[in-house]
mmCIF file of C-alpha atoms and ligand atoms in Angstrom:
data_model
loop_
_atom_site.group_PDB
_atom_site.id
_atom_site.type_symbol
_atom_site.label_atom_id
_atom_site.label_comp_id
_atom_site.label_asym_id
_atom_site.label_seq_id
_atom_site.Cartn_x
_atom_site.Cartn_y
_atom_site.Cartn_z
ATOM 1 C CA MET A 2 -78.841 -35.541 -11.592
ATOM 2 C CA GLU A 3 -77.633 -38.323 -13.910
ATOM 3 C CA SER A 4 -73.878 -38.779 -13.983
ATOM 4 C CA ARG A 5 -72.397 -38.152 -17.421
ATOM 5 C CA LEU A 6 -70.040 -40.700 -18.929
ATOM 6 C CA VAL A 7 -67.920 -40.187 -22.021
ATOM 7 C CA VAL A 8 -66.692 -43.344 -23.759
ATOM 8 C CA LEU A 9 -63.546 -42.456 -25.683
ATOM 9 C CA SER A 10 -63.716 -44.728 -28.699
ATOM 10 C CA ARG A 11 -63.014 -44.417 -32.399
ATOM 11 C CA GLY A 12 -65.789 -46.877 -33.224
ATOM 12 C CA PRO A 13 -69.275 -46.336 -31.718
ATOM 13 C CA GLU A 14 -70.465 -49.289 -33.809
ATOM 14 C CA LEU A 15 -67.871 -51.728 -32.413
ATOM 15 C CA TYR A 16 -69.209 -54.616 -30.331
ATOM 16 C CA SER A 17 -67.276 -53.700 -27.172
ATOM 17 C CA THR A 18 -68.187 -50.014 -27.362
ATOM 18 C CA ARG A 19 -71.874 -50.829 -27.897
ATOM 19 C CA ARG A 20 -71.881 -53.265 -24.972
ATOM 20 C CA LEU A 21 -70.228 -50.766 -22.611
ATOM 21 C CA VAL A 22 -72.652 -47.996 -23.657
ATOM 22 C CA ARG A 23 -75.669 -50.273 -23.236
ATOM 23 C CA GLU A 24 -74.716 -51.518 -19.771
ATOM 24 C CA SER A 25 -73.728 -48.041 -18.543
ATOM 25 C CA GLU A 26 -77.084 -46.638 -19.716
ATOM 26 C CA ASP A 27 -78.865 -49.543 -18.043
ATOM 27 C CA ILE A 28 -77.436 -48.569 -14.657
ATOM 28 C CA GLY A 29 -78.485 -44.956 -15.067
ATOM 29 C CA LEU A 30 -75.535 -43.133 -16.610
ATOM 30 C CA ALA A 31 -75.953 -40.605 -19.437
ATOM 31 C CA VAL A 32 -73.500 -41.826 -22.073
ATOM 32 C CA ARG A 33 -71.827 -40.146 -25.042
ATOM 33 C CA VAL A 34 -69.255 -41.741 -27.351
ATOM 34 C CA ILE A 35 -66.519 -39.409 -28.603
ATOM 35 C CA ASP A 36 -63.611 -40.191 -30.914
ATOM 36 C CA PRO A 37 -60.573 -39.139 -28.841
ATOM 37 C CA LEU A 38 -58.730 -38.041 -31.989
ATOM 38 C CA THR A 39 -61.336 -35.329 -32.720
ATOM 39 C CA LEU A 40 -60.778 -33.526 -29.411
ATOM 40 C CA THR A 41 -58.791 -30.319 -29.013
ATOM 41 C CA LEU A 42 -56.846 -30.011 -25.770
ATOM 42 C CA VAL A 43 -56.129 -26.552 -24.420
ATOM 43 C CA VAL A 44 -53.357 -26.695 -21.839
ATOM 44 C CA GLU A 45 -53.239 -23.673 -19.570
ATOM 45 C CA GLN A 46 -52.599 -22.786 -15.969
ATOM 46 C CA ASP A 47 -56.214 -22.620 -14.809
ATOM 47 C CA GLY A 48 -57.399 -26.163 -15.486
ATOM 48 C CA GLY A 49 -57.238 -26.315 -19.276
ATOM 49 C CA LYS A 50 -60.028 -27.308 -21.630
ATOM 50 C CA ILE A 51 -61.156 -30.249 -23.724
ATOM 51 C CA LEU A 52 -63.131 -29.135 -26.763
ATOM 52 C CA HIS A 53 -65.292 -31.068 -29.193
ATOM 53 C CA GLY A 54 -66.426 -29.130 -32.243
ATOM 54 C CA GLY A 55 -65.507 -25.959 -30.340
ATOM 55 C CA TRP A 56 -67.609 -26.852 -27.284
ATOM 56 C CA PRO A 57 -66.188 -27.882 -23.905
ATOM 57 C CA VAL A 58 -66.777 -31.545 -23.067
ATOM 58 C CA GLU A 59 -68.522 -31.730 -19.703
ATOM 59 C CA CYS A 60 -68.621 -35.104 -17.962
ATOM 60 C CA ASP A 61 -68.176 -36.838 -14.603
ATOM 61 C CA ALA A 62 -66.361 -39.931 -15.827
ATOM 62 C CA ILE A 63 -64.536 -41.302 -18.859
ATOM 63 C CA LEU A 64 -64.068 -44.829 -20.129
ATOM 64 C CA PRO A 65 -61.056 -44.887 -22.442
ATOM 65 C CA ARG A 66 -60.900 -47.419 -25.283
ATOM 66 C CA ILE A 67 -57.514 -46.398 -26.621
ATOM 67 C CA GLY A 68 -56.308 -48.687 -29.416
ATOM 68 C CA TYR A 69 -52.645 -49.568 -29.746
ATOM 69 C CA SER A 70 -52.088 -47.437 -32.858
ATOM 70 C CA ILE A 71 -53.261 -44.215 -31.145
ATOM 71 C CA THR A 72 -51.561 -44.767 -27.770
ATOM 72 C CA ARG A 73 -49.642 -41.478 -27.605
ATOM 73 C CA ARG A 74 -52.482 -39.215 -28.735
ATOM 74 C CA GLY A 75 -55.103 -41.139 -26.765
ATOM 75 C CA VAL A 76 -53.099 -41.113 -23.550
ATOM 76 C CA ALA A 77 -52.665 -37.310 -23.802
ATOM 77 C CA VAL A 78 -56.462 -36.968 -23.975
ATOM 78 C CA VAL A 79 -56.961 -39.257 -20.972
ATOM 79 C CA ARG A 80 -54.328 -37.315 -18.993
ATOM 80 C CA GLN A 81 -56.146 -34.035 -19.668
ATOM 81 C CA PHE A 82 -59.403 -35.506 -18.312
ATOM 82 C CA GLU A 83 -57.506 -36.748 -15.240
ATOM 83 C CA GLN A 84 -56.236 -33.226 -14.622
ATOM 84 C CA LYS A 85 -59.843 -32.018 -14.610
ATOM 85 C CA GLY A 86 -60.533 -34.483 -11.803
ATOM 86 C CA VAL A 87 -63.107 -36.724 -13.521
ATOM 87 C CA VAL A 88 -63.372 -40.442 -12.704
ATOM 88 C CA VAL A 89 -61.211 -42.429 -15.131
ATOM 89 C CA VAL A 90 -61.653 -46.185 -15.487
ATOM 90 C CA ASN A 91 -58.138 -46.931 -16.667
ATOM 91 C CA PRO A 92 -55.790 -43.999 -16.125
ATOM 92 C CA SER A 93 -53.188 -42.809 -18.632
ATOM 93 C CA GLU A 94 -50.324 -44.349 -16.661
ATOM 94 C CA SER A 95 -52.014 -47.777 -16.567
ATOM 95 C CA ILE A 96 -52.645 -47.669 -20.317
ATOM 96 C CA LEU A 97 -48.971 -46.875 -20.928
ATOM 97 C CA ASN A 98 -47.831 -49.626 -18.532
ATOM 98 C CA SER A 99 -50.048 -52.161 -20.279
ATOM 99 C CA ARG A 100 -48.462 -51.333 -23.649
ATOM 100 C CA ASP A 101 -45.016 -52.390 -22.439
ATOM 101 C CA LYS A 102 -44.665 -56.133 -21.793
ATOM 102 C CA LEU A 103 -41.541 -55.645 -19.665
ATOM 103 C CA VAL A 104 -43.158 -53.037 -17.395
ATOM 104 C CA ALA A 105 -46.329 -55.148 -17.147
ATOM 105 C CA CYS A 106 -44.255 -58.213 -16.125
ATOM 106 C CA GLN A 107 -42.321 -56.195 -13.533
ATOM 107 C CA MET A 108 -45.546 -54.845 -12.036
ATOM 108 C CA MET A 109 -47.219 -58.264 -11.983
ATOM 109 C CA VAL A 110 -44.222 -59.861 -10.231
ATOM 110 C CA ASN A 111 -44.334 -57.039 -7.699
ATOM 111 C CA ASP A 112 -47.973 -57.885 -6.957
ATOM 112 C CA LYS A 113 -47.239 -61.624 -6.786
ATOM 113 C CA VAL A 114 -48.982 -62.427 -10.093
ATOM 114 C CA PRO A 115 -47.059 -65.358 -11.642
ATOM 115 C CA VAL A 116 -45.412 -64.700 -15.016
ATOM 116 C CA PRO A 117 -43.096 -66.760 -17.260
ATOM 117 C CA ILE A 118 -39.395 -66.148 -16.549
ATOM 118 C CA THR A 119 -38.553 -63.169 -18.745
ATOM 119 C CA ALA A 120 -35.191 -61.567 -19.552
ATOM 120 C CA HIS A 121 -34.735 -58.168 -21.116
ATOM 121 C CA VAL A 122 -31.493 -58.346 -23.079
ATOM 122 C CA GLY A 123 -29.508 -55.118 -23.222
ATOM 123 C CA ALA A 124 -26.577 -56.387 -25.332
ATOM 124 C CA TRP A 125 -26.888 -59.080 -28.012
ATOM 125 C CA GLU A 126 -23.714 -60.815 -26.737
ATOM 126 C CA ASP A 127 -25.731 -61.727 -23.614
ATOM 127 C CA THR A 128 -28.417 -63.597 -25.562
ATOM 128 C CA GLY A 129 -27.000 -67.074 -24.835
ATOM 129 C CA ARG A 130 -26.825 -66.397 -21.097
ATOM 130 C CA SER A 131 -30.424 -65.086 -21.158
ATOM 131 C CA VAL A 132 -31.631 -68.163 -23.058
ATOM 132 C CA ASN A 133 -30.036 -70.354 -20.366
ATOM 133 C CA ARG A 134 -31.651 -68.273 -17.619
ATOM 134 C CA VAL A 135 -35.141 -68.881 -19.034
ATOM 135 C CA GLY A 136 -34.567 -72.640 -19.332
ATOM 136 C CA GLY A 137 -32.867 -73.008 -22.742
ATOM 137 C CA CYS A 138 -34.367 -73.635 -26.194
ATOM 138 C CA PRO A 139 -37.056 -73.681 -27.386
ATOM 139 C CA CYS A 140 -37.807 -70.246 -25.951
ATOM 140 C CA VAL A 141 -39.717 -67.170 -27.017
ATOM 141 C CA VAL A 142 -38.128 -63.947 -28.284
ATOM 142 C CA LYS A 143 -40.442 -60.950 -28.464
ATOM 143 C CA SER A 144 -40.381 -57.201 -28.607
ATOM 144 C CA THR A 145 -41.589 -55.537 -25.438
ATOM 145 C CA GLU A 146 -43.838 -53.243 -27.485
ATOM 146 C CA GLY A 147 -45.362 -55.721 -29.945
ATOM 147 C CA THR A 148 -49.057 -56.496 -30.338
ATOM 148 C CA HIS A 149 -51.311 -59.002 -32.116
ATOM 149 C CA GLY A 150 -48.519 -61.548 -32.362
ATOM 150 C CA SER A 151 -46.194 -59.254 -34.354
ATOM 151 C CA GLY A 152 -42.660 -59.576 -33.103
ATOM 152 C CA VAL A 153 -43.268 -62.821 -31.155
ATOM 153 C CA PHE A 154 -40.978 -65.682 -32.234
ATOM 154 C CA LEU A 155 -40.624 -69.240 -31.065
ATOM 155 C CA VAL A 156 -36.925 -69.994 -31.400
ATOM 156 C CA ARG A 157 -35.307 -73.411 -31.444
ATOM 157 C CA SER A 158 -31.621 -72.499 -31.312
ATOM 158 C CA GLU A 159 -29.389 -70.062 -29.473
ATOM 159 C CA GLN A 160 -28.064 -68.881 -32.844
ATOM 160 C CA GLN A 161 -31.599 -67.946 -33.973
ATOM 161 C CA ALA A 162 -32.238 -66.147 -30.680
ATOM 162 C CA ARG A 163 -28.991 -64.204 -31.009
ATOM 163 C CA GLN A 164 -29.884 -63.120 -34.533
ATOM 164 C CA LEU A 165 -33.340 -61.891 -33.507
ATOM 165 C CA VAL A 166 -32.048 -60.038 -30.454
ATOM 166 C CA TYR A 167 -29.353 -58.406 -32.595
ATOM 167 C CA GLN A 168 -31.898 -57.286 -35.208
ATOM 168 C CA MET A 169 -34.315 -55.926 -32.605
ATOM 169 C CA LEU A 170 -31.593 -53.964 -30.803
ATOM 170 C CA GLU A 171 -30.366 -52.581 -34.120
ATOM 171 C CA ARG A 172 -33.880 -51.278 -34.874
ATOM 172 C CA GLY A 173 -34.162 -49.607 -31.490
ATOM 173 C CA MET A 174 -36.581 -52.249 -30.174
ATOM 174 C CA ARG A 175 -36.277 -53.779 -26.700
ATOM 175 C CA PRO A 176 -36.030 -57.570 -26.959
ATOM 176 C CA LEU A 177 -37.309 -59.997 -24.338
ATOM 177 C CA VAL A 178 -36.219 -63.625 -24.096
ATOM 178 C CA GLN A 179 -38.928 -65.640 -22.389
ATOM 179 C CA GLU A 180 -39.437 -69.120 -21.062
ATOM 180 C CA TYR A 181 -41.582 -71.100 -23.518
ATOM 181 C CA ILE A 182 -44.644 -72.669 -21.908
ATOM 182 C CA GLN A 183 -45.010 -75.574 -24.298
ATOM 183 C CA GLU A 184 -47.955 -77.242 -22.556
ATOM 184 C CA SER A 185 -50.128 -74.120 -22.866
ATOM 185 C CA HIS A 186 -52.793 -73.355 -25.498
ATOM 186 C CA GLY A 187 -54.319 -70.127 -23.786
ATOM 187 C CA VAL A 188 -54.013 -66.607 -25.134
ATOM 188 C CA ASP A 189 -52.605 -64.197 -22.557
ATOM 189 C CA MET A 190 -52.849 -66.615 -19.645
ATOM 190 C CA LEU A 191 -50.711 -69.719 -20.031
ATOM 191 C CA LEU A 192 -51.726 -72.841 -18.173
ATOM 192 C CA SER A 193 -48.314 -74.184 -17.228
ATOM 193 C CA GLU A 194 -47.428 -77.295 -15.257
ATOM 194 C CA ARG A 195 -46.737 -74.999 -12.277
ATOM 195 C CA GLY A 196 -50.125 -73.235 -12.542
ATOM 196 C CA PRO A 197 -51.456 -70.286 -14.568
ATOM 197 C CA LEU A 198 -48.952 -67.647 -15.722
ATOM 198 C CA VAL A 199 -49.980 -64.218 -17.020
ATOM 199 C CA LEU A 200 -48.288 -62.954 -20.190
ATOM 200 C CA GLU A 201 -49.547 -59.418 -20.508
ATOM 201 C CA VAL A 202 -52.352 -56.992 -19.736
ATOM 202 C CA ASN A 203 -54.770 -55.445 -22.230
ATOM 203 C CA SER A 204 -56.199 -52.021 -21.371
ATOM 204 C CA SER A 205 -58.915 -52.067 -24.066
ATOM 205 C CA PRO A 206 -59.747 -55.736 -24.606
ATOM 206 C CA GLY A 207 -62.364 -56.886 -27.105
ATOM 207 C CA LEU A 208 -65.327 -58.132 -25.090
ATOM 208 C CA GLU A 209 -67.060 -60.365 -27.613
ATOM 209 C CA GLY A 210 -64.852 -63.433 -27.197
ATOM 210 C CA ILE A 211 -64.430 -63.155 -23.448
ATOM 211 C CA GLU A 212 -68.146 -62.621 -22.756
ATOM 212 C CA LYS A 213 -69.061 -65.593 -24.951
ATOM 213 C CA ALA A 214 -66.348 -67.873 -23.576
ATOM 214 C CA THR A 215 -66.931 -67.119 -19.884
ATOM 215 C CA GLY A 216 -70.637 -66.201 -19.827
ATOM 216 C CA VAL A 217 -69.600 -63.243 -17.627
ATOM 217 C CA ASN A 218 -71.207 -59.875 -18.371
ATOM 218 C CA VAL A 219 -67.879 -58.008 -18.417
ATOM 219 C CA ALA A 220 -69.399 -54.742 -19.742
ATOM 220 C CA ARG A 221 -71.833 -54.660 -16.796
ATOM 221 C CA LYS A 222 -68.987 -55.184 -14.336
ATOM 222 C CA VAL A 223 -67.041 -52.274 -15.874
ATOM 223 C CA ALA A 224 -70.169 -50.074 -15.693
ATOM 224 C CA GLU A 225 -70.743 -51.020 -12.049
ATOM 225 C CA PHE A 226 -67.091 -50.309 -11.220
ATOM 226 C CA LEU A 227 -67.565 -46.870 -12.788
ATOM 227 C CA LYS A 228 -70.692 -46.165 -10.789
ATOM 228 C CA GLU A 229 -69.029 -47.169 -7.508
ATOM 229 C CA ASN A 230 -66.114 -44.859 -8.247
ATOM 230 C CA LEU A 231 -68.473 -42.013 -9.135
ATOM 231 C CA GLU A 232 -70.231 -42.482 -5.792
ATOM 232 C CA ILE A 233 -66.899 -42.498 -3.913
ATOM 233 C CA SER A 234 -65.709 -39.358 -5.706
ATOM 234 C CA THR A 235 -69.017 -37.559 -4.989
ATOM 235 C CA LYS A 236 -68.644 -38.415 -1.287
ATOM 236 C CA GLU A 237 -65.044 -37.164 -1.297
ATOM 237 C CA ILE A 238 -66.117 -33.853 -2.850
ATOM 238 C CA LYS A 239 -68.887 -33.473 -0.241
ATOM 239 C CA ASN A 240 -66.447 -34.254 2.586
ATOM 240 C CA SER A 241 -63.922 -31.730 1.326
ATOM 241 C CA ASP A 242 -66.722 -29.102 1.098
ATOM 242 C CA ASN A 243 -67.640 -29.813 4.724
ATOM 243 C CA LYS A 244 -64.012 -29.514 5.752
ATOM 244 C CA SER A 245 -63.632 -26.131 4.131
ATOM 245 C CA ILE A 246 -66.795 -24.923 5.887
ATOM 246 C CA ASN A 247 -65.426 -26.168 9.232
ATOM 247 C CA LEU A 248 -62.128 -24.444 8.640
ATOM 248 C CA LYS A 249 -63.882 -21.164 7.954
ATOM 249 C CA LYS A 250 -65.645 -21.433 11.303
HETATM 250 N N1 LIG B 2 -43.696 -67.593 -23.254
HETATM 251 C C1 LIG B 2 -44.660 -68.103 -24.013
HETATM 252 N N2 LIG B 2 -44.964 -69.426 -23.969
HETATM 253 C C2 LIG B 2 -45.947 -69.943 -24.762
HETATM 254 N N3 LIG B 2 -46.681 -69.226 -25.625
HETATM 255 C C3 LIG B 2 -46.430 -67.900 -25.713
HETATM 256 C C4 LIG B 2 -45.403 -67.275 -24.918
HETATM 257 N N4 LIG B 2 -45.372 -65.978 -25.240
HETATM 258 C C5 LIG B 2 -46.314 -65.770 -26.185
HETATM 259 N N5 LIG B 2 -46.962 -66.917 -26.472
HETATM 260 C C6 LIG B 2 -48.079 -67.085 -27.424
HETATM 261 O O1 LIG B 2 -47.995 -66.031 -28.381
HETATM 262 C C7 LIG B 2 -49.151 -65.166 -28.285
HETATM 263 C C8 LIG B 2 -48.735 -63.713 -28.484
HETATM 264 O O2 LIG B 2 -47.802 -63.313 -27.479
HETATM 265 P P1 LIG B 2 -48.038 -62.055 -26.516
HETATM 266 O O3 LIG B 2 -46.855 -61.943 -25.599
HETATM 267 O O4 LIG B 2 -49.384 -62.137 -25.880
HETATM 268 O O5 LIG B 2 -47.951 -60.840 -27.537
HETATM 269 P P2 LIG B 2 -49.094 -59.999 -28.297
HETATM 270 O O6 LIG B 2 -48.922 -58.612 -27.781
HETATM 271 O O7 LIG B 2 -48.707 -60.107 -29.709
HETATM 272 O O8 LIG B 2 -50.444 -60.550 -27.949
HETATM 273 C C9 LIG B 2 -49.727 -65.454 -26.897
HETATM 274 O O9 LIG B 2 -51.103 -65.178 -26.843
HETATM 275 C C10 LIG B 2 -49.416 -66.936 -26.711
HETATM 276 O O10 LIG B 2 -50.362 -67.737 -27.386
HETATM 277 MG MG1 LIG B 3 -51.198 -61.170 -26.184
#
């Protein structure tokens, strides 16, 4: 039987969604696109339910395309699918981690992925010391939860950095002071004099630019990754069935 994939996306007409649907269908998956915000989640002891127009959503895998503005609601939907045991391309926890630049940096450093020196400043009085730590001015001040360039500032003086950090802390934001990689013109990967440095991770990247720029069929690779994981999970289910039969003997 064909494996059933649900693409969670608010825009079935969007380039990236269309590409992912097309490539997944091409490798033999039955695909449906559902707007995650239209789903009703029933949380209960015996597994819970995910309903669309009153009907339970049945699928073997999901591919979440959760935009920044619907993170909280989208992640709750993804978590409910995880609890049902379906294959999930990028799990709820990964989506949340990718939305926090500080967490993403910490995780990348842990896995030996090079990042620019980054300081999270807890008290505005420490701004000057943080600026020195990241190599002095000019440096970058940004909010750990910003997106699309909002809340990213190139600062040329310690005074300016202090002001920004103060304002961010006052608004309940978490400010980062970061080494400025002047020689770089890339987007989220900076080509520094000491090699490439990764700035952040995107859990639902637009595919149009990256497919055109690299000539890599990214949507196909995602679809193939999905299929491999579906095959692994089917094998695991079969193995656990065998085990329970053996135990009964
Ligand atoms: N430390 C840095 N050095 C040089 N350029 C940077 C640095 N941080 C951010 N930028 C530039 O600003 C852009 C936006 O910053 P980024 O941290 O990716 O936040 P956003 O979530 O807004 O994409 C980056 O794509 C990059 O071009
Ligand atoms: Mg970015």
